[in-house]
PDB file of C-alpha atoms in Angstrom:
ATOM      1  CA  MET A   1     129.388 148.626  91.076  1.00 41.00           C
ATOM      2  CA  VAL A   2     129.354 144.855  91.280  1.00 44.00           C
ATOM      3  CA  SER A   3     127.134 143.274  88.618  1.00 53.00           C
ATOM      4  CA  VAL A   4     124.297 141.077  89.850  1.00 58.00           C
ATOM      5  CA  GLU A   5     122.870 138.122  87.970  1.00 71.00           C
ATOM      6  CA  GLU A   6     119.277 138.509  86.863  1.00 83.00           C
ATOM      7  CA  VAL A   7     116.865 136.922  89.326  1.00 88.00           C
ATOM      8  CA  GLN A   8     114.274 134.723  87.633  1.00 88.00           C
ATOM      9  CA  ILE A   9     111.143 133.606  89.465  1.00 83.00           C
ATOM     10  CA  VAL A  10     110.688 129.946  88.554  1.00 83.00           C
ATOM     11  CA  VAL A  11     107.614 129.328  90.679  1.00 80.00           C
ATOM     12  CA  ALA A  12     106.025 131.231  93.537  1.00 80.00           C
ATOM     13  CA  HIS A  13     102.950 130.691  95.705  1.00 82.00           C
ATOM     14  CA  SER A  14     101.974 131.054  99.342  1.00 79.00           C
ATOM     15  CA  GLN A  15     103.775 127.875 100.428  1.00 81.00           C
ATOM     16  CA  ARG A  16     106.996 127.946  98.418  1.00 84.00           C
ATOM     17  CA  ALA A  17     109.076 129.996  95.995  1.00 89.00           C
ATOM     18  CA  THR A  18     111.956 129.006  93.732  1.00 89.00           C
ATOM     19  CA  LEU A  19     114.298 131.645  92.298  1.00 89.00           C
ATOM     20  CA  ARG A  20     117.068 131.199  89.752  1.00 87.00           C
ATOM     21  CA  VAL A  21     120.200 133.342  89.974  1.00 90.00           C
ATOM     22  CA  GLY A  22     122.602 132.334  87.234  1.00 90.00           C
ATOM     23  CA  ASP A  23     123.205 128.604  87.641  1.00 91.00           C
ATOM     24  CA  VAL A  24     121.905 128.508  91.214  1.00 92.00           C
ATOM     25  CA  PHE A  25     118.353 127.748  92.321  1.00 90.00           C
ATOM     26  CA  LEU A  26     117.205 129.183  95.650  1.00 92.00           C
ATOM     27  CA  LYS A  27     114.239 127.346  97.148  1.00 91.00           C
ATOM     28  CA  VAL A  28     112.388 129.121  99.952  1.00 91.00           C
ATOM     29  CA  ASP A  29     109.869 126.936 101.783  1.00 87.00           C
ATOM     30  CA  GLY A  30     107.560 127.835 104.630  1.00 84.00           C
ATOM     31  CA  ASP A  31     107.896 124.294 105.998  1.00 86.00           C
ATOM     32  CA  PRO A  32     111.515 123.468 106.911  1.00 84.00           C
ATOM     33  CA  ALA A  33     110.656 119.755 106.889  1.00 86.00           C
ATOM     34  CA  HIS A  34     110.465 119.892 103.088  1.00 88.00           C
ATOM     35  CA  ALA A  35     114.065 121.045 102.758  1.00 89.00           C
ATOM     36  CA  ASP A  36     115.183 118.405 105.246  1.00 92.00           C
ATOM     37  CA  ILE A  37     113.489 115.652 103.256  1.00 94.00           C
ATOM     38  CA  GLU A  38     114.892 116.995  99.988  1.00 94.00           C
ATOM     39  CA  VAL A  39     118.461 116.994 101.277  1.00 95.00           C
ATOM     40  CA  ARG A  40     118.140 113.518 102.782  1.00 96.00           C
ATOM     41  CA  ALA A  41     116.407 112.060  99.728  1.00 97.00           C
ATOM     42  CA  MET A  42     118.986 113.428  97.293  1.00 96.00           C
ATOM     43  CA  ALA A  43     121.765 111.922  99.399  1.00 96.00           C
ATOM     44  CA  MET A  44     120.046 108.509  99.314  1.00 97.00           C
ATOM     45  CA  ALA A  45     118.834 108.441  95.712  1.00 98.00           C
ATOM     46  CA  PRO A  46     120.888 106.248  93.320  1.00 98.00           C
ATOM     47  CA  VAL A  47     120.174 108.573  90.380  1.00 98.00           C
ATOM     48  CA  PRO A  48     121.831 111.809  89.192  1.00 97.00           C
ATOM     49  CA  THR A  49     120.789 114.818  91.286  1.00 96.00           C
ATOM     50  CA  PRO A  50     121.969 118.445  91.304  1.00 94.00           C
ATOM     51  CA  ALA A  51     124.643 119.471  93.783  1.00 95.00           C
ATOM     52  CA  ILE A  52     123.422 120.968  97.052  1.00 95.00           C
ATOM     53  CA  LEU A  53     125.436 124.153  97.556  1.00 96.00           C
ATOM     54  CA  TRP A  54     124.185 125.118 100.993  1.00 94.00           C
ATOM     55  CA  CYS A  55     121.138 124.907 103.214  1.00 92.00           C
ATOM     56  CA  GLU A  56     120.144 127.574 105.730  1.00 90.00           C
ATOM     57  CA  PRO A  57     116.436 127.063 106.471  1.00 86.00           C
ATOM     58  CA  PRO A  58     114.170 128.244 105.072  1.00 89.00           C
ATOM     59  CA  VAL A  59     116.485 128.553 102.022  1.00 91.00           C
ATOM     60  CA  LEU A  60     118.047 125.687 100.087  1.00 93.00           C
ATOM     61  CA  ALA A  61     120.592 126.469  97.339  1.00 95.00           C
ATOM     62  CA  ILE A  62     120.953 123.906  94.559  1.00 95.00           C
ATOM     63  CA  ALA A  63     123.058 123.933  91.397  1.00 95.00           C
ATOM     64  CA  ALA A  64     121.248 123.825  88.061  1.00 91.00           C
ATOM     65  CA  ALA A  65     120.883 120.400  86.473  1.00 91.00           C
ATOM     66  CA  PRO A  66     122.683 120.090  83.122  1.00 92.00           C
ATOM     67  CA  GLY A  67     120.688 119.348  79.984  1.00 93.00           C
ATOM     68  CA  THR A  68     117.015 120.033  79.388  1.00 93.00           C
ATOM     69  CA  ALA A  69     113.789 118.771  80.891  1.00 92.00           C
ATOM     70  CA  LEU A  70     112.303 115.605  79.426  1.00 96.00           C
ATOM     71  CA  GLY A  71     109.354 117.696  78.253  1.00 93.00           C
ATOM     72  CA  LEU A  72     106.606 120.147  79.163  1.00 90.00           C
ATOM     73  CA  LEU A  73     102.911 119.675  79.834  1.00 86.00           C
ATOM     74  CA  GLY A  74     100.850 120.650  76.816  1.00 86.00           C
ATOM     75  CA  GLU A  75     103.689 120.103  74.346  1.00 90.00           C
ATOM     76  CA  PRO A  76     104.980 116.946  72.631  1.00 91.00           C
ATOM     77  CA  SER A  77     108.165 115.702  74.249  1.00 93.00           C
ATOM     78  CA  SER A  78     111.233 116.370  72.107  1.00 92.00           C
ATOM     79  CA  ALA A  79     113.236 113.750  74.004  1.00 96.00           C
ATOM     80  CA  SER A  80     114.185 110.609  72.107  1.00 97.00           C
ATOM     81  CA  PRO A  81     112.745 107.163  72.880  1.00 98.00           C
ATOM     82  CA  ALA A  82     116.206 106.266  74.203  1.00 98.00           C
ATOM     83  CA  ALA A  83     116.079 109.213  76.616  1.00 98.00           C
ATOM     84  CA  TRP A  84     112.701 108.044  77.897  1.00 98.00           C
ATOM     85  CA  ALA A  85     114.107 104.527  78.297  1.00 98.00           C
ATOM     86  CA  ALA A  86     117.054 105.971  80.245  1.00 98.00           C
ATOM     87  CA  ALA A  87     114.580 107.773  82.501  1.00 98.00           C
ATOM     88  CA  GLY A  88     112.781 104.461  83.023  1.00 98.00           C
ATOM     89  CA  ALA A  89     116.036 102.745  84.003  1.00 98.00           C
ATOM     90  CA  ALA A  90     116.838 105.546  86.456  1.00 98.00           C
ATOM     91  CA  ILE A  91     113.408 105.289  88.053  1.00 98.00           C
ATOM     92  CA  ARG A  92     113.790 101.521  88.327  1.00 98.00           C
ATOM     93  CA  SER A  93     117.058 101.968  90.226  1.00 98.00           C
ATOM     94  CA  LEU A  94     115.305 104.397  92.569  1.00 98.00           C
ATOM     95  CA  HIS A  95     112.444 101.987  93.203  1.00 98.00           C
ATOM     96  CA  GLU A  96     114.905  99.184  93.970  1.00 98.00           C
ATOM     97  CA  ALA A  97     116.912 101.287  96.439  1.00 98.00           C
ATOM     98  CA  PRO A  98     116.422 101.063 100.221  1.00 98.00           C
ATOM     99  CA  VAL A  99     113.167 102.679 101.335  1.00 98.00           C
ATOM    100  CA  PRO A 100     113.502 106.042 103.142  1.00 97.00           C
ATOM    101  CA  PRO A 101     113.148 105.830 106.929  1.00 97.00           C
ATOM    102  CA  TRP A 102     110.465 108.524 107.142  1.00 97.00           C
ATOM    103  CA  PRO A 103     106.770 107.674 106.658  1.00 96.00           C
ATOM    104  CA  GLY A 104     104.882 107.987 103.394  1.00 96.00           C
ATOM    105  CA  ARG A 105     101.189 108.452 102.721  1.00 96.00           C
ATOM    106  CA  SER A 106      98.914 105.563 103.645  1.00 97.00           C
ATOM    107  CA  LEU A 107      96.109 104.121 101.564  1.00 97.00           C
ATOM    108  CA  ASP A 108      93.639 105.671 104.018  1.00 98.00           C
ATOM    109  CA  ASP A 109      95.280 109.079 103.555  1.00 97.00           C
ATOM    110  CA  VAL A 110      95.032 108.857  99.772  1.00 98.00           C
ATOM    111  CA  THR A 111      91.410 107.664  99.860  1.00 98.00           C
ATOM    112  CA  ALA A 112      90.347 110.429 102.238  1.00 98.00           C
ATOM    113  CA  GLU A 113      92.020 113.091 100.106  1.00 98.00           C
ATOM    114  CA  LEU A 114      90.381 111.771  96.937  1.00 98.00           C
ATOM    115  CA  ASP A 115      86.944 111.815  98.563  1.00 98.00           C
ATOM    116  CA  ARG A 116      87.478 115.324  99.916  1.00 98.00           C
ATOM    117  CA  GLU A 117      88.732 116.777  96.642  1.00 98.00           C
ATOM    118  CA  CYS A 118      85.972 115.158  94.582  1.00 98.00           C
ATOM    119  CA  GLU A 119      83.423 116.734  96.925  1.00 98.00           C
ATOM    120  CA  TRP A 120      85.046 120.131  96.288  1.00 98.00           C
ATOM    121  CA  LEU A 121      85.014 119.596  92.517  1.00 97.00           C
ATOM    122  CA  PHE A 122      81.325 118.631  92.609  1.00 97.00           C
ATOM    123  CA  ALA A 123      80.392 121.558  94.853  1.00 98.00           C
ATOM    124  CA  ASN A 124      82.250 124.150  92.792  1.00 96.00           C
ATOM    125  CA  GLN A 125      81.222 122.744  89.401  1.00 95.00           C
ATOM    126  CA  VAL A 126      84.636 123.293  87.855  1.00 94.00           C
ATOM    127  CA  LEU A 127      84.099 120.238  85.632  1.00 97.00           C
ATOM    128  CA  PRO A 128      81.017 118.419  84.362  1.00 97.00           C
ATOM    129  CA  THR A 129      79.661 115.973  86.934  1.00 97.00           C
ATOM    130  CA  GLU A 130      80.039 112.998  84.606  1.00 97.00           C
ATOM    131  CA  VAL A 131      83.749 113.761  84.089  1.00 98.00           C
ATOM    132  CA  ILE A 132      84.390 113.776  87.842  1.00 98.00           C
ATOM    133  CA  ARG A 133      82.367 110.597  88.391  1.00 98.00           C
ATOM    134  CA  ARG A 134      84.063 108.750  85.523  1.00 97.00           C
ATOM    135  CA  ASN A 135      87.546 109.587  86.776  1.00 98.00           C
ATOM    136  CA  ARG A 136      86.615 108.779  90.372  1.00 98.00           C
ATOM    137  CA  GLU A 137      85.635 105.294  89.167  1.00 97.00           C
ATOM    138  CA  ILE A 138      88.932 104.921  87.294  1.00 98.00           C
ATOM    139  CA  ALA A 139      90.915 106.177  90.302  1.00 98.00           C
ATOM    140  CA  GLU A 140      89.427 103.406  92.440  1.00 98.00           C
ATOM    141  CA  VAL A 141      91.806 100.919  90.770  1.00 98.00           C
ATOM    142  CA  ALA A 142      94.785 102.640  92.438  1.00 98.00           C
ATOM    143  CA  LEU A 143      93.216 102.303  95.891  1.00 98.00           C
ATOM    144  CA  ARG A 144      94.661  98.932  96.796  1.00 97.00           C
ATOM    145  CA  PRO A 145      97.506  97.832  99.086  1.00 97.00           C
ATOM    146  CA  TRP A 146     100.957  98.414  97.571  1.00 97.00           C
ATOM    147  CA  LYS A 147     104.485  97.372  98.458  1.00 96.00           C
ATOM    148  CA  PRO A 148     106.257 100.581  99.554  1.00 98.00           C
ATOM    149  CA  VAL A 149     109.318 101.531  97.504  1.00 98.00           C
ATOM    150  CA  PHE A 150     111.487 104.642  97.363  1.00 98.00           C
ATOM    151  CA  ILE A 151     109.439 107.037  95.210  1.00 98.00           C
ATOM    152  CA  HIS A 152     110.228 110.567  94.113  1.00 98.00           C
ATOM    153  CA  GLY A 153     106.641 111.561  94.879  1.00 97.00           C
ATOM    154  CA  ASP A 154     106.407 114.492  92.433  1.00 95.00           C
ATOM    155  CA  LEU A 155     108.041 113.084  89.292  1.00 97.00           C
ATOM    156  CA  GLN A 156     106.661 115.613  86.836  1.00 94.00           C
ATOM    157  CA  ILE A 157     108.114 115.631  83.333  1.00 95.00           C
ATOM    158  CA  THR A 158     109.867 118.934  84.088  1.00 92.00           C
ATOM    159  CA  HIS A 159     111.709 117.362  87.020  1.00 94.00           C
ATOM    160  CA  VAL A 160     113.754 114.910  84.901  1.00 96.00           C
ATOM    161  CA  PHE A 161     116.654 116.369  82.913  1.00 95.00           C
ATOM    162  CA  VAL A 162     118.399 114.682  80.007  1.00 97.00           C
ATOM    163  CA  ASP A 163     121.306 115.455  77.706  1.00 96.00           C
ATOM    164  CA  GLY A 164     120.885 113.469  74.520  1.00 95.00           C
ATOM    165  CA  ASP A 165     119.964 109.971  75.637  1.00 96.00           C
ATOM    166  CA  GLU A 166     121.366 110.297  79.175  1.00 97.00           C
ATOM    167  CA  VAL A 167     119.624 111.317  82.387  1.00 98.00           C
ATOM    168  CA  THR A 168     121.640 114.167  83.892  1.00 96.00           C
ATOM    169  CA  GLY A 169     119.539 115.113  86.885  1.00 95.00           C
ATOM    170  CA  VAL A 170     116.294 114.588  88.784  1.00 96.00           C
ATOM    171  CA  ILE A 171     115.161 117.605  90.806  1.00 93.00           C
ATOM    172  CA  ASP A 172     112.584 118.597  93.463  1.00 93.00           C
ATOM    173  CA  TRP A 173     112.722 115.787  96.028  1.00 95.00           C
ATOM    174  CA  SER A 174     110.630 117.331  98.820  1.00 93.00           C
ATOM    175  CA  GLU A 175     107.830 114.764  98.329  1.00 95.00           C
ATOM    176  CA  ALA A 176     110.136 111.723  98.338  1.00 97.00           C
ATOM    177  CA  ALA A 177     108.904 108.927 100.614  1.00 98.00           C
ATOM    178  CA  PRO A 178     107.905 105.268 100.687  1.00 98.00           C
ATOM    179  CA  GLY A 179     105.042 104.808  98.230  1.00 98.00           C
ATOM    180  CA  ASP A 180     103.565 103.034  95.227  1.00 98.00           C
ATOM    181  CA  ALA A 181     105.971 102.598  92.300  1.00 98.00           C
ATOM    182  CA  MET A 182     103.116 102.983  89.833  1.00 98.00           C
ATOM    183  CA  PHE A 183     102.516 106.522  91.117  1.00 98.00           C
ATOM    184  CA  ASP A 184     105.895 107.775  89.868  1.00 98.00           C
ATOM    185  CA  LEU A 185     105.339 106.188  86.451  1.00 98.00           C
ATOM    186  CA  ALA A 186     101.889 107.761  86.230  1.00 98.00           C
ATOM    187  CA  ILE A 187     103.052 111.270  87.142  1.00 97.00           C
ATOM    188  CA  LEU A 188     105.978 111.226  84.712  1.00 97.00           C
ATOM    189  CA  THR A 189     103.673 110.287  81.835  1.00 97.00           C
ATOM    190  CA  LEU A 190     100.784 112.556  82.860  1.00 95.00           C
ATOM    191  CA  GLY A 191      99.745 114.269  79.631  1.00 92.00           C
ATOM    192  CA  HIS A 192     102.312 112.151  77.747  1.00 95.00           C
ATOM    193  CA  GLU A 193     100.728 108.711  77.819  1.00 95.00           C
ATOM    194  CA  GLU A 194     102.165 107.992  74.368  1.00 95.00           C
ATOM    195  CA  CYS A 195     105.649 107.868  75.959  1.00 97.00           C
ATOM    196  CA  LEU A 196     104.822 105.086  78.428  1.00 98.00           C
ATOM    197  CA  ASP A 197     106.080 102.284  76.176  1.00 98.00           C
ATOM    198  CA  ASP A 198     109.438 104.028  75.745  1.00 98.00           C
ATOM    199  CA  LEU A 199     109.642 104.611  79.510  1.00 98.00           C
ATOM    200  CA  LEU A 200     108.902 100.966  80.230  1.00 98.00           C
ATOM    201  CA  ALA A 201     111.560  99.864  77.745  1.00 98.00           C
ATOM    202  CA  GLY A 202     114.034 101.028  80.386  1.00 98.00           C
ATOM    203  CA  TYR A 203     111.970 100.413  83.514  1.00 98.00           C
ATOM    204  CA  GLY A 204     110.692  96.915  82.730  1.00 97.00           C
ATOM    205  CA  SER A 205     107.323  95.512  81.787  1.00 93.00           C
ATOM    206  CA  ASP A 206     106.329  94.163  85.214  1.00 94.00           C
ATOM    207  CA  VAL A 207     103.867  96.986  85.785  1.00 97.00           C
ATOM    208  CA  ASP A 208     100.108  97.297  86.027  1.00 97.00           C
ATOM    209  CA  ARG A 209      99.023  99.696  83.288  1.00 97.00           C
ATOM    210  CA  ASP A 210      95.511  99.952  84.717  1.00 97.00           C
ATOM    211  CA  VAL A 211      96.942 101.166  88.024  1.00 98.00           C
ATOM    212  CA  ILE A 212      99.166 103.685  86.224  1.00 98.00           C
ATOM    213  CA  ARG A 213      96.097 104.961  84.374  1.00 97.00           C
ATOM    214  CA  ALA A 214      94.169 105.121  87.653  1.00 98.00           C
ATOM    215  CA  TRP A 215      96.902 107.158  89.358  1.00 98.00           C
ATOM    216  CA  ARG A 216      96.791 109.682  86.501  1.00 98.00           C
ATOM    217  CA  SER A 217      93.078 110.237  87.084  1.00 98.00           C
ATOM    218  CA  LEU A 218      93.519 110.310  90.855  1.00 98.00           C
ATOM    219  CA  ARG A 219      96.408 112.795  90.699  1.00 98.00           C
ATOM    220  CA  SER A 220      94.465 115.060  88.333  1.00 98.00           C
ATOM    221  CA  LEU A 221      91.395 115.012  90.572  1.00 98.00           C
ATOM    222  CA  VAL A 222      93.206 115.794  93.817  1.00 98.00           C
ATOM    223  CA  ALA A 223      95.617 118.384  92.382  1.00 96.00           C
ATOM    224  CA  SER A 224      93.064 120.602  90.639  1.00 96.00           C
ATOM    225  CA  HIS A 225      91.776 122.356  93.778  1.00 96.00           C
ATOM    226  CA  TRP A 226      95.289 123.227  94.968  1.00 95.00           C
ATOM    227  CA  LEU A 227      96.325 124.474  91.527  1.00 95.00           C
ATOM    228  CA  ILE A 228      93.301 126.750  91.241  1.00 95.00           C
ATOM    229  CA  GLU A 229      93.742 128.180  94.756  1.00 94.00           C
ATOM    230  CA  HIS A 230      97.425 128.926  94.129  1.00 91.00           C
ATOM    231  CA  GLY A 231      97.002 130.737  90.827  1.00 91.00           C
ATOM    232  CA  PHE A 232      97.742 127.906  88.398  1.00 92.00           C
ATOM    233  CA  ASN A 233      95.451 126.788  85.588  1.00 94.00           C
ATOM    234  CA  PRO A 234      94.710 123.047  85.371  1.00 95.00           C
ATOM    235  CA  ASP A 235      92.694 123.773  82.216  1.00 95.00           C
ATOM    236  CA  GLU A 236      95.721 124.644  80.087  1.00 92.00           C
ATOM    237  CA  PRO A 237      96.373 122.302  77.121  1.00 90.00           C
ATOM    238  CA  GLY A 238      97.740 118.929  78.213  1.00 89.00           C
ATOM    239  CA  CYS A 239      97.176 119.600  81.909  1.00 92.00           C
ATOM    240  CA  GLU A 240      94.929 118.010  84.530  1.00 95.00           C
ATOM    241  CA  PHE A 241      91.526 118.921  83.076  1.00 97.00           C
ATOM    242  CA  ASP A 242      92.545 117.612  79.645  1.00 95.00           C
ATOM    243  CA  VAL A 243      93.613 114.326  81.268  1.00 96.00           C
ATOM    244  CA  LEU A 244      90.274 114.056  83.067  1.00 97.00           C
ATOM    245  CA  ARG A 245      88.204 114.936  80.004  1.00 97.00           C
ATOM    246  CA  SER A 246      90.116 112.471  77.823  1.00 95.00           C
ATOM    247  CA  ARG A 247      88.666 109.584  79.841  1.00 95.00           C
ATOM    248  CA  MET A 248      85.244 110.423  78.422  1.00 93.00           C
ATOM    249  CA  GLN A 249      86.509 109.418  74.967  1.00 87.00           C
ATOM    250  CA  GLU A 250      87.473 105.923  76.073  1.00 84.00           C
ATOM    251  CA  PRO A 251      85.325 102.805  75.520  1.00 76.00           C
ATOM    252  CA  GLY A 252      82.817 102.358  78.329  1.00 67.00           C
ATOM    253  CA  ALA A 253      82.559 106.046  79.154  1.00 64.00           C
ATOM    254  CA  ILE A 254      79.040 107.333  79.613  1.00 59.00           C
TER     255      ILE A 254
END
């Protein structure tokens, strides 16, 4: 009998599932457009990405990225300051690359989603009212015109792999599009705000920290509903609810 590698479920919900078989990741997506964007974005991105082995919609096979993730939500990052700086330099090269030819989300889209998701949070009382209101006020800073750049769009800390002080791979490109550079920086440091200085040592200091902070609040507000509906817990240590509640400890919070 031929031996079969153990199949590991990496993530699974009603929209998408990712399985690991040995050193191969199989991504199954209900929307074939996601796989198309991922393949195109990885071909365009001037940063290390895993090899695409084959694509037969709705399945995309990708080789495992070498190294380990930059960190995990809820845990201190074990990556060195130099590794964070290398991640910053890689993101800078992405943001300076030609913008993808497909459309990204508009300011109106983002504003409408924020309003809709805040209404859901208020109605379902999943957080204290003052926490939602405080973060909605902070999120307002991100709602301004931006110069579109090539963004990853879902640059979670688990999507950047390093080996020592070198970036070895950036994964999960299905949300790549033209967008606000500050969004990527905010998502990568979500729950790891203490690493922002190290990240910017490689990225550069020409950033708006208030906008980065605003995107963290905005992302945490709009993601919570989806996470809850798909069986994830935004109230785990270091995750979205912790980010939102932490704003109540800042000067000026009511």
